[in-house]
Amino acid sequence: MASKDKADVDTPVDEGQAISVPDASDAGESGKLKMIVQLVKKCLGVKDIAAMRLSLPASLLEPIPNLEYWHYLDRPDLFAAINDSDDPFERMLAVLRFTFSKDLKFIGKVCKPYNSVLGEHFRSHWDVVPVDYPSDPNEPPIQHQYVSPPGAEPPASSWLYGPATHSMPDVAHPSYSESASIKSGKSTRSALSGFSFMSRGHATAKSTPATSPELVETNLEAGMSSLSLANDQSSAAVDLLETDETAADKPRVRIAYLTEQVSHHPPISAFYATCPSRHVEMCGVDQISAKVSGTTLRVMPGSFNKGIFVRITGEPGAGETYHITHPVASVNGLLRGSFYITVGDTTIITCSGGKDGQKLRTIIEYKEESWLGRAQFMCEGVIHTYEPKESVHEEWTRVKHVPRDRILAVFDGSWRYKIRWKRVDAPDSEYATLIDLSTLHVVPKVVRPLEKQLPNESRKLWENVTSRLLRKEYSEATKHKLAIEQKQRDDAAERKRRGTQFIPRYFGPDISSGQPKLTEEGRRAIEEELKEPADHKLEEDRPSTPATATPSPSNGEAAKA
């Protein structure tokens, strides 16, 4: 049994019979809906579904590994922009934009990627055009990739499923044969950790073909854009949607990402991302707790999940750490088959470290949805100051709790559409756009080809399952999936026989702080990812200030809040 500082990686929380759903003879939507209803009924009354031994037929799964799906870099350009300003207030605005944009894939229809197995890991990188800034400092930065023109705000009824002009892809397997010009601005959004949310049409890009040559991967934002299932293909370079010709000549900013499944019971993964040229990095522990209540699946952070920690390791914001907590999400309409997600409770962003003096803190309050009305997906919030030496601010968990004289700015809007903001200390201040989410689409990642991947690397590990799902060979996909799950059980039994415990390869075993540390192998994997060949010129590292920079996980030290 592991100590309380570590996840119990071998002993199941529930030693009972694994909950499973038999594969339906009907491979269509009605068959899938029947399987989902069976699953929901079996989960009623279970305290924490995420801690259960749950086995699903492959036909209900999205053809992508969970570790690849679950990350917070849907807009890596906004992550890289966090440390662009000399002004602490503008850096907080940048963190707020990152927070609203990190989960673009949480919009749409619900399905499920593969469960991660113990020791599975995934790594990738993004090469993005850095944002530019308009002459008006109140306006949001100008983004150059995967953006489309602003649209009219959709009515609440269409928010449940995306614009009516775009058809929904299939629940368990998106269409890989549809095509649309990448220059058209059409795109797809998808996923929530164990679940994925897919909507808004399709887009095609230059990508490697799947095992079957007629199955061309077009679901870019499901993370499949560079998936290589053919041994003779190199890592796919994706055609990026540019807003102007000059952006194509700008040096790209590289962001590297690494994640590993460090526990299976309960399911826990650790992650780390870095953008060295902008001196920004983030880390955290992903674990969810889920419970079915009526026709809703309520998803909350698990006990090891302390949120996301964004650290600035060089000027201008050297030494700052931004702690971003997770809200509570609900998957609705389980028994009707009309799945959509709503968000409740709050997200709190706290800046600590850096230069002495008052610090900034942000509260995002998600508005509760009515049982009778249509979902509105609204939120509001404040940016306020606090004294680091005091603790009274910890009691301010709602917008109404914050004293008026501490508030610097307010914001409101729809977390699925547009957020506006304004300062409160200027009488003539008017609302300006903080971020327009309706114009943003998920930026695809770049992943090394399969022949360069290790056996426990996500795409390599699940290759046989993915290729069968893409060909709709569901029974064969299920066989390969069961084989992977059986090997995991066999490995756990062997560790128990030997009296040993699993030791993560890329992250240290102590995850109690919520800020996992990279091991030597983890640091090496990140460095290798940063050195992967690029299709465009990469931005050189900016001068750093090591004397004041927060220690990075890459040197084995956790940032001090």
Short mmCIF file of N, CA, C and O in Angstrom, two decimals, residues 386-468:
data_model
loop_
_atom_site.label_atom_id
_atom_site.label_comp_id
_atom_site.label_asym_id
_atom_site.label_seq_id
_atom_site.Cartn_x
_atom_site.Cartn_y
_atom_site.Cartn_z
N TYR A 386 -4.84 41.02 -3.78
CA TYR A 386 -4.83 40.43 -2.44
C TYR A 386 -3.42 40.59 -1.86
O TYR A 386 -2.45 40.79 -2.59
N GLU A 387 -3.35 40.53 -0.53
CA GLU A 387 -2.07 40.62 0.16
C GLU A 387 -1.53 39.21 0.42
O GLU A 387 -2.18 38.42 1.10
N PRO A 388 -0.36 38.88 -0.10
CA PRO A 388 0.19 37.53 0.06
C PRO A 388 0.36 37.11 1.52
O PRO A 388 0.29 35.93 1.84
N LYS A 389 0.60 38.09 2.42
CA LYS A 389 0.84 37.76 3.83
C LYS A 389 -0.46 37.52 4.59
O LYS A 389 -0.41 37.11 5.75
N GLU A 390 -1.60 37.80 3.96
CA GLU A 390 -2.88 37.59 4.60
C GLU A 390 -3.55 36.33 4.04
O GLU A 390 -3.12 35.78 3.02
N SER A 391 -4.61 35.89 4.70
CA SER A 391 -5.33 34.70 4.23
C SER A 391 -6.81 34.96 4.01
O SER A 391 -7.54 34.06 3.62
N VAL A 392 -7.26 36.20 4.26
CA VAL A 392 -8.68 36.49 4.15
C VAL A 392 -9.21 36.23 2.75
O VAL A 392 -10.37 35.84 2.56
N HIS A 393 -8.37 36.41 1.74
CA HIS A 393 -8.82 36.22 0.36
C HIS A 393 -9.21 34.78 0.07
O HIS A 393 -9.95 34.52 -0.89
N GLU A 394 -8.72 33.84 0.85
CA GLU A 394 -9.07 32.44 0.64
C GLU A 394 -10.56 32.18 0.87
O GLU A 394 -11.09 31.16 0.40
N GLU A 395 -11.22 33.08 1.60
CA GLU A 395 -12.65 32.95 1.84
C GLU A 395 -13.47 33.54 0.69
O GLU A 395 -14.69 33.38 0.66
N TRP A 396 -12.82 34.23 -0.23
CA TRP A 396 -13.53 34.84 -1.36
C TRP A 396 -13.62 33.80 -2.49
O TRP A 396 -12.75 33.71 -3.35
N THR A 397 -14.65 33.02 -2.47
CA THR A 397 -14.82 31.96 -3.46
C THR A 397 -15.89 32.29 -4.50
O THR A 397 -16.07 31.54 -5.46
N ARG A 398 -16.62 33.38 -4.32
CA ARG A 398 -17.64 33.84 -5.25
C ARG A 398 -17.41 35.32 -5.55
O ARG A 398 -16.78 36.04 -4.75
N VAL A 399 -17.94 35.77 -6.66
CA VAL A 399 -17.77 37.17 -7.05
C VAL A 399 -18.28 38.10 -5.97
O VAL A 399 -17.65 39.11 -5.64
N LYS A 400 -19.40 37.77 -5.35
CA LYS A 400 -20.02 38.65 -4.36
C LYS A 400 -19.20 38.76 -3.08
O LYS A 400 -19.42 39.67 -2.27
N HIS A 401 -18.26 37.85 -2.85
CA HIS A 401 -17.45 37.88 -1.65
C HIS A 401 -16.35 38.93 -1.69
O HIS A 401 -15.84 39.33 -0.64
N VAL A 402 -15.96 39.37 -2.88
CA VAL A 402 -14.78 40.24 -3.03
C VAL A 402 -15.16 41.68 -2.69
O VAL A 402 -16.09 42.24 -3.28
N PRO A 403 -14.45 42.33 -1.76
CA PRO A 403 -14.72 43.75 -1.45
C PRO A 403 -14.55 44.63 -2.68
O PRO A 403 -13.64 44.41 -3.49
N ARG A 404 -15.40 45.62 -2.78
CA ARG A 404 -15.41 46.50 -3.96
C ARG A 404 -14.05 47.17 -4.19
O ARG A 404 -13.61 47.31 -5.33
N ASP A 405 -13.39 47.56 -3.10
CA ASP A 405 -12.14 48.30 -3.26
C ASP A 405 -10.96 47.42 -3.68
O ASP A 405 -9.87 47.91 -3.93
N ARG A 406 -11.18 46.10 -3.74
CA ARG A 406 -10.12 45.20 -4.19
C ARG A 406 -10.27 44.83 -5.67
O ARG A 406 -9.36 44.23 -6.25
N ILE A 407 -11.39 45.14 -6.29
CA ILE A 407 -11.66 44.71 -7.67
C ILE A 407 -11.01 45.66 -8.67
O ILE A 407 -11.21 46.88 -8.61
N LEU A 408 -10.24 45.10 -9.59
CA LEU A 408 -9.63 45.88 -10.67
C LEU A 408 -10.44 45.81 -11.96
O LEU A 408 -10.48 46.79 -12.72
N ALA A 409 -11.04 44.66 -12.24
CA ALA A 409 -11.77 44.49 -13.50
C ALA A 409 -12.86 43.45 -13.32
O ALA A 409 -12.79 42.59 -12.42
N VAL A 410 -13.88 43.54 -14.16
CA VAL A 410 -14.97 42.56 -14.18
C VAL A 410 -15.07 42.00 -15.59
O VAL A 410 -14.65 42.62 -16.56
N PHE A 411 -15.65 40.81 -15.71
CA PHE A 411 -15.88 40.22 -17.02
C PHE A 411 -17.10 39.33 -16.97
O PHE A 411 -17.51 38.86 -15.89
N ASP A 412 -17.70 39.08 -18.13
CA ASP A 412 -18.86 38.18 -18.21
C ASP A 412 -19.03 37.73 -19.65
O ASP A 412 -18.35 38.21 -20.56
N GLY A 413 -19.94 36.78 -19.84
CA GLY A 413 -20.21 36.28 -21.19
C GLY A 413 -20.49 34.80 -21.18
O GLY A 413 -20.85 34.22 -20.15
N SER A 414 -20.30 34.16 -22.34
CA SER A 414 -20.53 32.73 -22.50
C SER A 414 -19.19 32.04 -22.69
O SER A 414 -18.41 32.43 -23.56
N TRP A 415 -18.94 31.00 -21.88
CA TRP A 415 -17.67 30.28 -22.01
C TRP A 415 -17.61 29.44 -23.28
O TRP A 415 -16.58 28.83 -23.59
N ARG A 416 -18.70 29.45 -24.05
CA ARG A 416 -18.69 28.77 -25.35
C ARG A 416 -18.68 29.76 -26.51
O ARG A 416 -18.65 29.36 -27.66
N TYR A 417 -18.73 31.06 -26.18
CA TYR A 417 -18.81 32.03 -27.27
C TYR A 417 -17.86 33.21 -27.06
O TYR A 417 -16.73 33.17 -27.49
N LYS A 418 -18.30 34.25 -26.37
CA LYS A 418 -17.48 35.45 -26.23
C LYS A 418 -17.50 35.93 -24.78
O LYS A 418 -18.53 35.93 -24.12
N ILE A 419 -16.33 36.36 -24.31
CA ILE A 419 -16.17 36.94 -22.98
C ILE A 419 -15.74 38.40 -23.15
O ILE A 419 -14.82 38.68 -23.92
N ARG A 420 -16.41 39.30 -22.43
CA ARG A 420 -16.03 40.71 -22.46
C ARG A 420 -15.54 41.13 -21.07
O ARG A 420 -15.85 40.50 -20.07
N TRP A 421 -14.76 42.23 -21.02
CA TRP A 421 -14.22 42.69 -19.75
C TRP A 421 -14.08 44.20 -19.75
O TRP A 421 -14.10 44.85 -20.79
N LYS A 422 -13.97 44.78 -18.55
CA LYS A 422 -13.67 46.20 -18.43
C LYS A 422 -13.07 46.49 -17.06
O LYS A 422 -13.29 45.76 -16.10
N ARG A 423 -12.30 47.56 -17.01
CA ARG A 423 -11.74 48.02 -15.74
C ARG A 423 -12.83 48.73 -14.93
O ARG A 423 -13.74 49.32 -15.50
N VAL A 424 -12.69 48.68 -13.63
CA VAL A 424 -13.68 49.35 -12.77
C VAL A 424 -13.12 50.64 -12.18
O VAL A 424 -13.86 51.42 -11.59
N ASP A 425 -11.80 50.86 -12.33
CA ASP A 425 -11.19 52.05 -11.74
C ASP A 425 -11.18 53.24 -12.69
O ASP A 425 -10.63 54.29 -12.37
N ALA A 426 -11.75 53.08 -13.87
CA ALA A 426 -11.82 54.17 -14.85
C ALA A 426 -13.30 54.45 -15.17
O ALA A 426 -13.98 53.60 -15.73
N PRO A 427 -13.82 55.61 -14.79
CA PRO A 427 -15.24 55.90 -14.98
C PRO A 427 -15.73 55.77 -16.42
O PRO A 427 -16.86 55.38 -16.67
N ASP A 428 -14.86 56.10 -17.36
CA ASP A 428 -15.27 56.06 -18.77
C ASP A 428 -14.91 54.74 -19.44
O ASP A 428 -14.97 54.62 -20.67
N SER A 429 -14.51 53.75 -18.65
CA SER A 429 -14.12 52.45 -19.22
C SER A 429 -15.32 51.76 -19.85
O SER A 429 -16.42 51.75 -19.30
N GLU A 430 -15.10 51.20 -21.04
CA GLU A 430 -16.14 50.45 -21.74
C GLU A 430 -15.73 48.99 -21.87
O GLU A 430 -14.54 48.65 -21.79
N TYR A 431 -16.73 48.15 -22.09
CA TYR A 431 -16.43 46.73 -22.25
C TYR A 431 -15.65 46.48 -23.54
O TYR A 431 -15.94 47.09 -24.58
N ALA A 432 -14.67 45.62 -23.44
CA ALA A 432 -13.89 45.19 -24.60
C ALA A 432 -13.88 43.67 -24.64
O ALA A 432 -14.19 43.01 -23.64
N THR A 433 -13.55 43.11 -25.79
CA THR A 433 -13.52 41.65 -25.93
C THR A 433 -12.28 41.09 -25.26
O THR A 433 -11.15 41.49 -25.58
N LEU A 434 -12.48 40.17 -24.33
CA LEU A 434 -11.36 39.45 -23.73
C LEU A 434 -10.93 38.33 -24.67
O LEU A 434 -9.75 38.16 -24.98
N ILE A 435 -11.91 37.54 -25.13
CA ILE A 435 -11.63 36.45 -26.06
C ILE A 435 -12.93 36.06 -26.75
O ILE A 435 -13.99 36.07 -26.13
N ASP A 436 -12.85 35.79 -28.03
CA ASP A 436 -13.99 35.31 -28.81
C ASP A 436 -13.74 33.85 -29.15
O ASP A 436 -13.03 33.53 -30.09
N LEU A 437 -14.33 32.96 -28.37
CA LEU A 437 -14.09 31.53 -28.54
C LEU A 437 -14.73 30.98 -29.81
O LEU A 437 -14.32 29.93 -30.30
N SER A 438 -15.72 31.69 -30.34
CA SER A 438 -16.39 31.20 -31.54
C SER A 438 -15.47 31.24 -32.76
O SER A 438 -15.74 30.59 -33.76
N THR A 439 -14.38 32.01 -32.68
CA THR A 439 -13.46 32.11 -33.81
C THR A 439 -12.29 31.14 -33.71
O THR A 439 -11.50 31.02 -34.65
N LEU A 440 -12.17 30.46 -32.58
CA LEU A 440 -10.99 29.64 -32.32
C LEU A 440 -11.28 28.16 -32.52
O LEU A 440 -12.35 27.68 -32.16
N HIS A 441 -10.30 27.45 -33.05
CA HIS A 441 -10.40 26.00 -33.24
C HIS A 441 -9.12 25.36 -32.73
O HIS A 441 -8.07 25.99 -32.67
N VAL A 442 -9.23 24.12 -32.36
CA VAL A 442 -8.11 23.43 -31.73
C VAL A 442 -6.94 23.29 -32.70
O VAL A 442 -7.12 22.91 -33.85
N VAL A 443 -5.75 23.62 -32.22
CA VAL A 443 -4.54 23.50 -33.03
C VAL A 443 -4.00 22.08 -32.92
O VAL A 443 -3.73 21.60 -31.82
N PRO A 444 -3.83 21.37 -34.04
CA PRO A 444 -3.34 19.98 -34.00
C PRO A 444 -1.91 19.90 -33.49
O PRO A 444 -1.11 20.81 -33.66
N LYS A 445 -1.60 18.79 -32.87
CA LYS A 445 -0.27 18.54 -32.33
C LYS A 445 0.58 17.80 -33.36
O LYS A 445 0.06 17.25 -34.33
N VAL A 446 1.87 17.76 -33.15
CA VAL A 446 2.79 17.00 -33.98
C VAL A 446 3.35 15.86 -33.13
O VAL A 446 3.85 16.08 -32.03
N VAL A 447 3.26 14.64 -33.65
CA VAL A 447 3.68 13.45 -32.92
C VAL A 447 4.66 12.65 -33.77
O VAL A 447 4.48 12.54 -34.99
N ARG A 448 5.68 12.11 -33.13
CA ARG A 448 6.66 11.30 -33.85
C ARG A 448 5.99 10.09 -34.48
O ARG A 448 5.01 9.57 -33.95
N PRO A 449 6.51 9.59 -35.62
CA PRO A 449 5.91 8.43 -36.27
C PRO A 449 6.03 7.19 -35.38
O PRO A 449 6.87 7.11 -34.49
N LEU A 450 5.17 6.21 -35.64
CA LEU A 450 5.09 5.02 -34.80
C LEU A 450 6.41 4.27 -34.69
O LEU A 450 6.73 3.73 -33.63
N GLU A 451 7.17 4.23 -35.77
CA GLU A 451 8.41 3.46 -35.72
C GLU A 451 9.43 4.07 -34.77
O GLU A 451 10.41 3.42 -34.38
N LYS A 452 9.25 5.32 -34.37
CA LYS A 452 10.16 5.96 -33.43
C LYS A 452 9.62 5.93 -31.99
O LYS A 452 10.28 6.42 -31.08
N GLN A 453 8.43 5.36 -31.80
CA GLN A 453 7.81 5.38 -30.49
C GLN A 453 8.13 4.11 -29.69
O GLN A 453 8.38 3.05 -30.26
N LEU A 454 8.10 4.24 -28.37
CA LEU A 454 8.33 3.13 -27.47
C LEU A 454 7.06 2.28 -27.33
O LEU A 454 5.96 2.77 -27.59
N PRO A 455 7.19 1.02 -26.91
CA PRO A 455 6.00 0.14 -26.83
C PRO A 455 4.89 0.68 -25.95
O PRO A 455 3.71 0.46 -26.24
N ASN A 456 5.21 1.40 -24.87
CA ASN A 456 4.20 1.94 -23.98
C ASN A 456 3.78 3.36 -24.33
O ASN A 456 3.07 4.01 -23.56
N GLU A 457 4.22 3.87 -25.47
CA GLU A 457 3.79 5.18 -25.93
C GLU A 457 2.40 5.05 -26.52
O GLU A 457 2.11 4.11 -27.26
N SER A 458 1.52 6.00 -26.22
CA SER A 458 0.08 5.82 -26.45
C SER A 458 -0.28 5.33 -27.84
O SER A 458 -1.00 4.34 -28.00
N ARG A 459 0.17 6.01 -28.87
CA ARG A 459 -0.23 5.62 -30.22
C ARG A 459 0.31 4.25 -30.61
O ARG A 459 -0.36 3.49 -31.29
N LYS A 460 1.52 3.95 -30.16
CA LYS A 460 2.10 2.64 -30.44
C LYS A 460 1.36 1.55 -29.68
O LYS A 460 1.04 0.49 -30.24
N LEU A 461 1.05 1.82 -28.43
CA LEU A 461 0.37 0.84 -27.58
C LEU A 461 -1.01 0.48 -28.12
O LEU A 461 -1.39 -0.69 -28.14
N TRP A 462 -1.74 1.48 -28.59
CA TRP A 462 -3.13 1.27 -29.03
C TRP A 462 -3.25 1.16 -30.55
O TRP A 462 -4.36 1.24 -31.09
N GLU A 463 -2.14 0.99 -31.24
CA GLU A 463 -2.15 0.97 -32.71
C GLU A 463 -3.15 -0.02 -33.29
O GLU A 463 -3.93 0.31 -34.20
N ASN A 464 -3.16 -1.25 -32.78
CA ASN A 464 -4.05 -2.26 -33.34
C ASN A 464 -5.53 -1.95 -33.09
O ASN A 464 -6.39 -2.26 -33.91
N VAL A 465 -5.83 -1.34 -31.94
CA VAL A 465 -7.21 -0.96 -31.65
C VAL A 465 -7.64 0.18 -32.57
O VAL A 465 -8.72 0.15 -33.17
N THR A 466 -6.78 1.18 -32.70
CA THR A 466 -7.11 2.34 -33.53
C THR A 466 -7.33 1.96 -34.98
O THR A 466 -8.31 2.38 -35.61
N SER A 467 -6.44 1.16 -35.54
CA SER A 467 -6.55 0.79 -36.95
C SER A 467 -7.84 0.02 -37.21
O SER A 467 -8.48 0.22 -38.24
N ARG A 468 -8.22 -0.86 -36.26
CA ARG A 468 -9.48 -1.62 -36.44
C ARG A 468 -10.70 -0.71 -36.31
O ARG A 468 -11.67 -0.88 -37.05
#
